[in-house]
Amino acid sequence: MYEITYLNIEENKKFEDTIEKVVKKCFEEEGLTNSNLIMTITLTTPEEIRRINFKYRNIDKETDVLSFPMFEKEELNKKIKNKDFTYEDVLGDIIISIERVKKQAEEYQHSFERELSYMVVHGFYHLMGYDHIKEEDKKLMRPKEEKILDDLKITRD
C-alpha cells in the first residue's frame, strides 16, 4: 500500500502513525484496498524538496508537497474498473517537506497532524489524477480531500 522514506530528516513514529491512518482511509475510500497498488511517501527538508522540484519540474522553489503519478487519470480509472493490477503496481511518489508542514500548521492555526494529513491526502489525490489548477477541477478534488479528513475526524481545530 505505501512505503515511507526519510531524506535528511530523522525517522518519526508519530509521522508514520498519521500517514498510515490517512493512507488506509484514502485507499478504502477509492476502493483500492485490495489493488496491490503501492506508493512511496518521502519526508524531507525544504532544501531537498526544492532540489527535487528543480530537477524534475524545472521550478527552483521550495514547496510543501510534490506528487509524481505513474498513471494518467483515464488509464488509472480503467485499471481500477477492470481490477487490472499487476503485483505491486506503483501508484506514484509523494514528497513532503516536514518543516513546511510545521510552518503551515502554525500559519493556519491548526495541528501539525491536520497539516501532515492534508499533505498526504492532497498528494494521494494528485496521484489519482486530480488537480486544482482550474476551478472546475478544484471542485472535484477538494471535497474528496475534506471527506477523508472529516471521516478521520482530523479537523482544523
Short mmCIF file of N, CA and C in Angstrom, two decimals:
data_model
loop_
_atom_site.label_atom_id
_atom_site.label_comp_id
_atom_site.label_asym_id
_atom_site.label_seq_id
_atom_site.Cartn_x
_atom_site.Cartn_y
_atom_site.Cartn_z
N MET A 1 0.82 -1.19 0.00
CA MET A 1 0.00 0.00 0.00
C MET A 1 0.87 1.27 0.00
N TYR A 2 1.88 1.32 0.88
CA TYR A 2 2.75 2.51 0.90
C TYR A 2 4.06 2.17 1.59
N GLU A 3 5.02 3.01 1.32
CA GLU A 3 6.33 2.91 1.96
C GLU A 3 6.76 4.32 2.32
N ILE A 4 7.27 4.50 3.52
CA ILE A 4 7.75 5.81 3.96
C ILE A 4 9.27 5.80 3.93
N THR A 5 9.83 6.84 3.34
CA THR A 5 11.28 7.02 3.37
C THR A 5 11.58 8.39 3.95
N TYR A 6 12.77 8.51 4.49
CA TYR A 6 13.22 9.77 5.09
C TYR A 6 14.44 10.25 4.33
N LEU A 7 14.43 11.51 3.96
CA LEU A 7 15.55 12.10 3.23
C LEU A 7 16.07 13.28 4.03
N ASN A 8 17.16 13.07 4.75
CA ASN A 8 17.83 14.09 5.56
C ASN A 8 17.02 14.58 6.75
N ILE A 9 16.09 13.75 7.22
CA ILE A 9 15.42 14.02 8.50
C ILE A 9 15.34 12.70 9.27
N GLU A 10 15.15 12.83 10.58
CA GLU A 10 15.09 11.64 11.43
C GLU A 10 13.73 10.95 11.30
N GLU A 11 13.76 9.63 11.44
CA GLU A 11 12.53 8.85 11.43
C GLU A 11 11.67 9.29 12.62
N ASN A 12 10.35 9.19 12.45
CA ASN A 12 9.44 9.66 13.49
C ASN A 12 8.18 8.78 13.48
N LYS A 13 7.99 8.05 14.55
CA LYS A 13 6.85 7.12 14.67
C LYS A 13 5.51 7.85 14.60
N LYS A 14 5.45 9.03 15.17
CA LYS A 14 4.19 9.79 15.16
C LYS A 14 3.80 10.17 13.72
N PHE A 15 4.78 10.58 12.92
CA PHE A 15 4.52 10.88 11.50
C PHE A 15 3.98 9.63 10.81
N GLU A 16 4.64 8.49 11.08
CA GLU A 16 4.27 7.24 10.43
C GLU A 16 2.85 6.82 10.81
N ASP A 17 2.48 6.98 12.08
CA ASP A 17 1.14 6.63 12.52
C ASP A 17 0.08 7.47 11.80
N THR A 18 0.35 8.76 11.70
CA THR A 18 -0.59 9.65 11.00
C THR A 18 -0.71 9.25 9.53
N ILE A 19 0.41 9.04 8.89
CA ILE A 19 0.41 8.68 7.47
C ILE A 19 -0.33 7.37 7.24
N GLU A 20 -0.08 6.39 8.10
CA GLU A 20 -0.74 5.08 7.94
C GLU A 20 -2.26 5.22 7.99
N LYS A 21 -2.74 5.96 8.98
CA LYS A 21 -4.18 6.16 9.15
C LYS A 21 -4.78 6.84 7.91
N VAL A 22 -4.12 7.85 7.41
CA VAL A 22 -4.64 8.61 6.27
C VAL A 22 -4.59 7.79 4.98
N VAL A 23 -3.48 7.14 4.73
CA VAL A 23 -3.35 6.34 3.50
C VAL A 23 -4.37 5.21 3.50
N LYS A 24 -4.54 4.55 4.62
CA LYS A 24 -5.52 3.47 4.72
C LYS A 24 -6.91 3.98 4.36
N LYS A 25 -7.27 5.13 4.89
CA LYS A 25 -8.60 5.71 4.61
C LYS A 25 -8.73 6.10 3.14
N CYS A 26 -7.69 6.68 2.57
CA CYS A 26 -7.71 7.04 1.14
C CYS A 26 -7.94 5.81 0.27
N PHE A 27 -7.20 4.74 0.56
CA PHE A 27 -7.34 3.51 -0.22
C PHE A 27 -8.74 2.92 -0.05
N GLU A 28 -9.28 2.94 1.17
CA GLU A 28 -10.64 2.45 1.41
C GLU A 28 -11.64 3.27 0.61
N GLU A 29 -11.53 4.58 0.71
CA GLU A 29 -12.48 5.49 0.05
C GLU A 29 -12.51 5.29 -1.46
N GLU A 30 -11.36 5.02 -2.05
CA GLU A 30 -11.28 4.87 -3.50
C GLU A 30 -11.35 3.41 -3.97
N GLY A 31 -11.65 2.50 -3.05
CA GLY A 31 -11.81 1.10 -3.41
C GLY A 31 -10.52 0.44 -3.86
N LEU A 32 -9.40 0.83 -3.26
CA LEU A 32 -8.10 0.33 -3.68
C LEU A 32 -7.45 -0.61 -2.66
N THR A 33 -8.18 -0.95 -1.61
CA THR A 33 -7.59 -1.72 -0.52
C THR A 33 -6.94 -3.02 -1.00
N ASN A 34 -7.56 -3.72 -1.92
CA ASN A 34 -7.01 -4.99 -2.40
C ASN A 34 -6.39 -4.88 -3.78
N SER A 35 -5.92 -3.71 -4.14
CA SER A 35 -5.44 -3.46 -5.50
C SER A 35 -3.97 -3.80 -5.73
N ASN A 36 -3.21 -4.00 -4.68
CA ASN A 36 -1.76 -4.18 -4.76
C ASN A 36 -1.03 -2.92 -5.20
N LEU A 37 -1.74 -1.81 -5.32
CA LEU A 37 -1.07 -0.54 -5.64
C LEU A 37 -0.19 -0.13 -4.46
N ILE A 38 0.98 0.40 -4.78
CA ILE A 38 1.84 0.92 -3.73
C ILE A 38 2.27 2.34 -4.10
N MET A 39 2.59 3.10 -3.08
CA MET A 39 3.12 4.45 -3.30
C MET A 39 4.21 4.69 -2.28
N THR A 40 5.10 5.58 -2.62
CA THR A 40 6.13 5.97 -1.65
C THR A 40 5.83 7.37 -1.17
N ILE A 41 6.09 7.58 0.10
CA ILE A 41 5.96 8.90 0.71
C ILE A 41 7.32 9.22 1.32
N THR A 42 7.94 10.27 0.79
CA THR A 42 9.25 10.69 1.29
C THR A 42 9.07 11.95 2.12
N LEU A 43 9.59 11.91 3.34
CA LEU A 43 9.56 13.07 4.23
C LEU A 43 10.95 13.67 4.20
N THR A 44 11.01 14.99 3.99
CA THR A 44 12.31 15.60 3.77
C THR A 44 12.37 17.05 4.26
N THR A 45 13.43 17.72 3.86
CA THR A 45 13.71 19.10 4.26
C THR A 45 13.28 20.07 3.14
N PRO A 46 13.17 21.36 3.47
CA PRO A 46 12.88 22.36 2.44
C PRO A 46 13.93 22.38 1.33
N GLU A 47 15.19 22.19 1.70
CA GLU A 47 16.26 22.23 0.71
C GLU A 47 16.14 21.06 -0.28
N GLU A 48 15.82 19.89 0.23
CA GLU A 48 15.69 18.71 -0.63
C GLU A 48 14.47 18.81 -1.55
N ILE A 49 13.36 19.29 -1.01
CA ILE A 49 12.17 19.37 -1.85
C ILE A 49 12.37 20.43 -2.94
N ARG A 50 13.12 21.48 -2.61
CA ARG A 50 13.43 22.49 -3.62
C ARG A 50 14.31 21.88 -4.71
N ARG A 51 15.31 21.10 -4.31
CA ARG A 51 16.20 20.46 -5.27
C ARG A 51 15.41 19.51 -6.20
N ILE A 52 14.52 18.74 -5.61
CA ILE A 52 13.71 17.79 -6.38
C ILE A 52 12.75 18.54 -7.32
N ASN A 53 12.16 19.61 -6.82
CA ASN A 53 11.25 20.43 -7.63
C ASN A 53 11.99 20.99 -8.85
N PHE A 54 13.22 21.41 -8.64
CA PHE A 54 14.01 21.95 -9.75
C PHE A 54 14.42 20.85 -10.72
N LYS A 55 14.88 19.75 -10.17
CA LYS A 55 15.36 18.64 -11.01
C LYS A 55 14.27 18.07 -11.91
N TYR A 56 13.08 17.87 -11.37
CA TYR A 56 12.03 17.19 -12.12
C TYR A 56 10.97 18.10 -12.74
N ARG A 57 10.87 19.35 -12.22
CA ARG A 57 9.85 20.25 -12.74
C ARG A 57 10.43 21.56 -13.26
N ASN A 58 11.75 21.71 -13.11
CA ASN A 58 12.45 22.92 -13.52
C ASN A 58 11.89 24.17 -12.83
N ILE A 59 11.46 23.99 -11.58
CA ILE A 59 10.97 25.10 -10.76
C ILE A 59 11.91 25.21 -9.57
N ASP A 60 12.66 26.30 -9.50
CA ASP A 60 13.66 26.50 -8.45
C ASP A 60 13.00 27.17 -7.25
N LYS A 61 12.15 26.40 -6.57
CA LYS A 61 11.37 26.95 -5.47
C LYS A 61 11.02 25.84 -4.49
N GLU A 62 11.07 26.17 -3.22
CA GLU A 62 10.61 25.24 -2.19
C GLU A 62 9.10 25.14 -2.27
N THR A 63 8.57 23.98 -1.92
CA THR A 63 7.13 23.79 -1.87
C THR A 63 6.80 22.88 -0.70
N ASP A 64 5.53 22.66 -0.43
CA ASP A 64 5.15 21.82 0.70
C ASP A 64 5.04 20.35 0.32
N VAL A 65 4.49 20.07 -0.86
CA VAL A 65 4.30 18.68 -1.28
C VAL A 65 4.46 18.58 -2.79
N LEU A 66 5.08 17.49 -3.22
CA LEU A 66 5.20 17.17 -4.64
C LEU A 66 4.60 15.80 -4.85
N SER A 67 3.95 15.62 -5.98
CA SER A 67 3.37 14.32 -6.34
C SER A 67 3.81 13.95 -7.74
N PHE A 68 4.20 12.71 -7.88
CA PHE A 68 4.63 12.20 -9.18
C PHE A 68 3.84 10.94 -9.50
N PRO A 69 2.69 11.10 -10.18
CA PRO A 69 1.85 9.93 -10.50
C PRO A 69 2.48 9.07 -11.60
N MET A 70 2.18 7.79 -11.54
CA MET A 70 2.68 6.86 -12.55
C MET A 70 1.67 6.64 -13.68
N PHE A 71 0.42 7.02 -13.46
CA PHE A 71 -0.63 6.80 -14.46
C PHE A 71 -1.34 8.09 -14.78
N GLU A 72 -1.85 8.19 -16.00
CA GLU A 72 -2.80 9.24 -16.35
C GLU A 72 -4.13 8.86 -15.71
N LYS A 73 -4.97 9.85 -15.43
CA LYS A 73 -6.24 9.60 -14.75
C LYS A 73 -7.09 8.54 -15.46
N GLU A 74 -7.23 8.67 -16.78
CA GLU A 74 -8.06 7.73 -17.53
C GLU A 74 -7.51 6.31 -17.47
N GLU A 75 -6.18 6.19 -17.57
CA GLU A 75 -5.54 4.88 -17.51
C GLU A 75 -5.75 4.25 -16.14
N LEU A 76 -5.61 5.04 -15.08
CA LEU A 76 -5.80 4.54 -13.73
C LEU A 76 -7.25 4.14 -13.50
N ASN A 77 -8.19 4.97 -13.96
CA ASN A 77 -9.61 4.65 -13.80
C ASN A 77 -9.95 3.33 -14.48
N LYS A 78 -9.38 3.09 -15.66
CA LYS A 78 -9.62 1.84 -16.38
C LYS A 78 -9.04 0.66 -15.60
N LYS A 79 -7.84 0.82 -15.06
CA LYS A 79 -7.22 -0.25 -14.26
C LYS A 79 -8.08 -0.56 -13.02
N ILE A 80 -8.58 0.49 -12.37
CA ILE A 80 -9.40 0.30 -11.17
C ILE A 80 -10.69 -0.42 -11.54
N LYS A 81 -11.35 0.03 -12.59
CA LYS A 81 -12.62 -0.56 -13.03
C LYS A 81 -12.44 -2.04 -13.37
N ASN A 82 -11.37 -2.36 -14.08
CA ASN A 82 -11.13 -3.74 -14.52
C ASN A 82 -10.32 -4.57 -13.53
N LYS A 83 -9.98 -3.95 -12.40
CA LYS A 83 -9.13 -4.61 -11.40
C LYS A 83 -7.89 -5.20 -12.08
N ASP A 84 -7.30 -4.40 -12.93
CA ASP A 84 -6.18 -4.81 -13.77
C ASP A 84 -4.86 -4.32 -13.20
N PHE A 85 -4.45 -4.93 -12.10
CA PHE A 85 -3.20 -4.53 -11.47
C PHE A 85 -2.26 -5.72 -11.42
N THR A 86 -1.02 -5.46 -11.77
CA THR A 86 -0.01 -6.49 -11.59
C THR A 86 0.46 -6.41 -10.15
N TYR A 87 1.26 -7.35 -9.74
CA TYR A 87 1.75 -7.36 -8.37
C TYR A 87 2.50 -6.06 -8.09
N GLU A 88 2.00 -5.32 -7.15
CA GLU A 88 2.60 -4.07 -6.69
C GLU A 88 2.85 -3.05 -7.80
N ASP A 89 1.81 -2.72 -8.54
CA ASP A 89 1.89 -1.57 -9.44
C ASP A 89 2.15 -0.34 -8.60
N VAL A 90 2.98 0.55 -9.09
CA VAL A 90 3.32 1.76 -8.36
C VAL A 90 2.34 2.86 -8.73
N LEU A 91 1.61 3.36 -7.75
CA LEU A 91 0.68 4.47 -7.96
C LEU A 91 1.46 5.76 -8.18
N GLY A 92 2.55 5.94 -7.45
CA GLY A 92 3.37 7.13 -7.61
C GLY A 92 4.11 7.47 -6.33
N ASP A 93 4.70 8.66 -6.35
CA ASP A 93 5.53 9.13 -5.23
C ASP A 93 5.00 10.47 -4.72
N ILE A 94 5.01 10.60 -3.41
CA ILE A 94 4.66 11.86 -2.74
C ILE A 94 5.88 12.28 -1.93
N ILE A 95 6.24 13.55 -2.02
CA ILE A 95 7.36 14.08 -1.25
C ILE A 95 6.83 15.25 -0.43
N ILE A 96 7.10 15.23 0.86
CA ILE A 96 6.56 16.23 1.77
C ILE A 96 7.69 16.90 2.55
N SER A 97 7.68 18.22 2.60
CA SER A 97 8.62 18.98 3.42
C SER A 97 8.05 19.10 4.83
N ILE A 98 8.65 18.38 5.77
CA ILE A 98 8.16 18.37 7.15
C ILE A 98 8.27 19.76 7.79
N GLU A 99 9.34 20.47 7.53
CA GLU A 99 9.49 21.83 8.09
C GLU A 99 8.37 22.74 7.58
N ARG A 100 8.04 22.60 6.31
CA ARG A 100 6.96 23.41 5.73
C ARG A 100 5.62 23.05 6.34
N VAL A 101 5.41 21.76 6.62
CA VAL A 101 4.18 21.32 7.29
C VAL A 101 4.07 22.01 8.65
N LYS A 102 5.16 22.05 9.41
CA LYS A 102 5.14 22.70 10.72
C LYS A 102 4.80 24.18 10.60
N LYS A 103 5.42 24.87 9.64
CA LYS A 103 5.16 26.30 9.45
C LYS A 103 3.71 26.55 9.04
N GLN A 104 3.21 25.75 8.14
CA GLN A 104 1.83 25.95 7.66
C GLN A 104 0.81 25.62 8.75
N ALA A 105 1.09 24.65 9.59
CA ALA A 105 0.19 24.34 10.70
C ALA A 105 0.08 25.57 11.61
N GLU A 106 1.21 26.19 11.89
CA GLU A 106 1.19 27.42 12.71
C GLU A 106 0.45 28.54 11.99
N GLU A 107 0.78 28.73 10.72
CA GLU A 107 0.17 29.80 9.93
C GLU A 107 -1.35 29.66 9.85
N TYR A 108 -1.83 28.42 9.64
CA TYR A 108 -3.27 28.18 9.51
C TYR A 108 -3.93 27.92 10.85
N GLN A 109 -3.13 27.93 11.91
CA GLN A 109 -3.59 27.76 13.29
C GLN A 109 -4.37 26.46 13.49
N HIS A 110 -3.80 25.38 12.99
CA HIS A 110 -4.32 24.06 13.32
C HIS A 110 -3.15 23.14 13.64
N SER A 111 -3.46 21.91 13.95
CA SER A 111 -2.42 20.99 14.44
C SER A 111 -1.48 20.54 13.32
N PHE A 112 -0.29 20.11 13.75
CA PHE A 112 0.66 19.51 12.84
C PHE A 112 0.04 18.27 12.20
N GLU A 113 -0.67 17.46 12.99
CA GLU A 113 -1.32 16.26 12.47
C GLU A 113 -2.27 16.60 11.33
N ARG A 114 -3.04 17.66 11.50
CA ARG A 114 -4.00 18.06 10.48
C ARG A 114 -3.27 18.45 9.19
N GLU A 115 -2.20 19.21 9.32
CA GLU A 115 -1.48 19.68 8.12
C GLU A 115 -0.77 18.52 7.42
N LEU A 116 -0.13 17.64 8.18
CA LEU A 116 0.51 16.48 7.58
C LEU A 116 -0.53 15.60 6.90
N SER A 117 -1.65 15.38 7.55
CA SER A 117 -2.72 14.57 6.97
C SER A 117 -3.21 15.18 5.66
N TYR A 118 -3.38 16.49 5.66
CA TYR A 118 -3.83 17.15 4.44
C TYR A 118 -2.80 16.98 3.31
N MET A 119 -1.51 17.10 3.63
CA MET A 119 -0.48 16.93 2.60
C MET A 119 -0.53 15.52 1.99
N VAL A 120 -0.76 14.53 2.84
CA VAL A 120 -0.84 13.14 2.37
C VAL A 120 -2.07 12.96 1.48
N VAL A 121 -3.23 13.44 1.94
CA VAL A 121 -4.46 13.32 1.15
C VAL A 121 -4.32 14.09 -0.16
N HIS A 122 -3.79 15.27 -0.09
CA HIS A 122 -3.61 16.11 -1.28
C HIS A 122 -2.70 15.41 -2.29
N GLY A 123 -1.59 14.90 -1.80
CA GLY A 123 -0.66 14.18 -2.68
C GLY A 123 -1.30 12.93 -3.26
N PHE A 124 -2.06 12.21 -2.44
CA PHE A 124 -2.75 10.99 -2.90
C PHE A 124 -3.68 11.31 -4.06
N TYR A 125 -4.47 12.36 -3.92
CA TYR A 125 -5.43 12.67 -4.99
C TYR A 125 -4.73 13.19 -6.25
N HIS A 126 -3.57 13.78 -6.12
CA HIS A 126 -2.79 14.09 -7.32
C HIS A 126 -2.36 12.78 -8.00
N LEU A 127 -1.94 11.79 -7.21
CA LEU A 127 -1.57 10.51 -7.79
C LEU A 127 -2.76 9.84 -8.47
N MET A 128 -3.94 10.13 -7.98
CA MET A 128 -5.17 9.58 -8.56
C MET A 128 -5.62 10.35 -9.80
N GLY A 129 -4.87 11.40 -10.16
CA GLY A 129 -5.17 12.14 -11.38
C GLY A 129 -5.97 13.41 -11.19
N TYR A 130 -6.21 13.80 -9.95
CA TYR A 130 -6.96 15.03 -9.68
C TYR A 130 -6.02 16.21 -9.64
N ASP A 131 -6.58 17.40 -9.91
CA ASP A 131 -5.78 18.62 -9.89
C ASP A 131 -6.63 19.76 -9.35
N HIS A 132 -6.01 20.91 -9.17
CA HIS A 132 -6.73 22.07 -8.61
C HIS A 132 -6.34 23.37 -9.31
N ILE A 133 -5.72 23.27 -10.48
CA ILE A 133 -5.34 24.47 -11.21
C ILE A 133 -6.59 25.20 -11.70
N LYS A 134 -7.46 24.47 -12.37
CA LYS A 134 -8.72 25.04 -12.85
C LYS A 134 -9.79 24.89 -11.77
N GLU A 135 -10.66 25.87 -11.70
CA GLU A 135 -11.70 25.87 -10.67
C GLU A 135 -12.59 24.63 -10.74
N GLU A 136 -12.94 24.20 -11.96
CA GLU A 136 -13.81 23.01 -12.08
C GLU A 136 -13.11 21.74 -11.58
N ASP A 137 -11.79 21.68 -11.74
CA ASP A 137 -11.03 20.54 -11.21
C ASP A 137 -10.95 20.60 -9.69
N LYS A 138 -10.75 21.80 -9.17
CA LYS A 138 -10.68 22.00 -7.73
C LYS A 138 -11.99 21.57 -7.07
N LYS A 139 -13.12 21.81 -7.74
CA LYS A 139 -14.42 21.43 -7.18
C LYS A 139 -14.59 19.92 -7.08
N LEU A 140 -13.81 19.16 -7.83
CA LEU A 140 -13.83 17.70 -7.72
C LEU A 140 -12.86 17.21 -6.65
N MET A 141 -11.71 17.85 -6.57
CA MET A 141 -10.63 17.39 -5.68
C MET A 141 -10.88 17.75 -4.22
N ARG A 142 -11.23 19.01 -3.95
CA ARG A 142 -11.34 19.48 -2.55
C ARG A 142 -12.35 18.67 -1.73
N PRO A 143 -13.55 18.38 -2.25
CA PRO A 143 -14.50 17.60 -1.43
C PRO A 143 -13.97 16.21 -1.09
N LYS A 144 -13.22 15.60 -1.99
CA LYS A 144 -12.64 14.28 -1.72
C LYS A 144 -11.63 14.39 -0.57
N GLU A 145 -10.79 15.42 -0.62
CA GLU A 145 -9.81 15.63 0.44
C GLU A 145 -10.50 15.85 1.78
N GLU A 146 -11.48 16.74 1.78
CA GLU A 146 -12.18 17.07 3.04
C GLU A 146 -12.93 15.88 3.60
N LYS A 147 -13.50 15.04 2.74
CA LYS A 147 -14.23 13.85 3.22
C LYS A 147 -13.29 12.92 3.99
N ILE A 148 -12.12 12.69 3.45
CA ILE A 148 -11.16 11.82 4.14
C ILE A 148 -10.85 12.38 5.52
N LEU A 149 -10.51 13.66 5.58
CA LEU A 149 -10.15 14.29 6.86
C LEU A 149 -11.34 14.31 7.82
N ASP A 150 -12.53 14.60 7.30
CA ASP A 150 -13.73 14.60 8.15
C ASP A 150 -14.01 13.20 8.70
N ASP A 151 -13.92 12.19 7.82
CA ASP A 151 -14.17 10.81 8.25
C ASP A 151 -13.20 10.39 9.35
N LEU A 152 -11.98 10.87 9.28
CA LEU A 152 -10.97 10.56 10.29
C LEU A 152 -11.04 11.50 11.50
N LYS A 153 -11.95 12.45 11.43
CA LYS A 153 -12.13 13.45 12.49
C LYS A 153 -10.85 14.25 12.74
N ILE A 154 -10.18 14.56 11.63
CA ILE A 154 -8.98 15.41 11.69
C ILE A 154 -9.44 16.80 11.26
N THR A 155 -9.71 17.62 12.26
CA THR A 155 -10.31 18.92 11.99
C THR A 155 -9.28 20.03 12.01
N ARG A 156 -9.74 21.21 11.68
CA ARG A 156 -8.86 22.39 11.68
C ARG A 156 -8.64 22.95 13.09
N ASP A 157 -9.38 22.47 14.05
CA ASP A 157 -9.27 22.97 15.42
C ASP A 157 -8.01 22.49 16.11
#
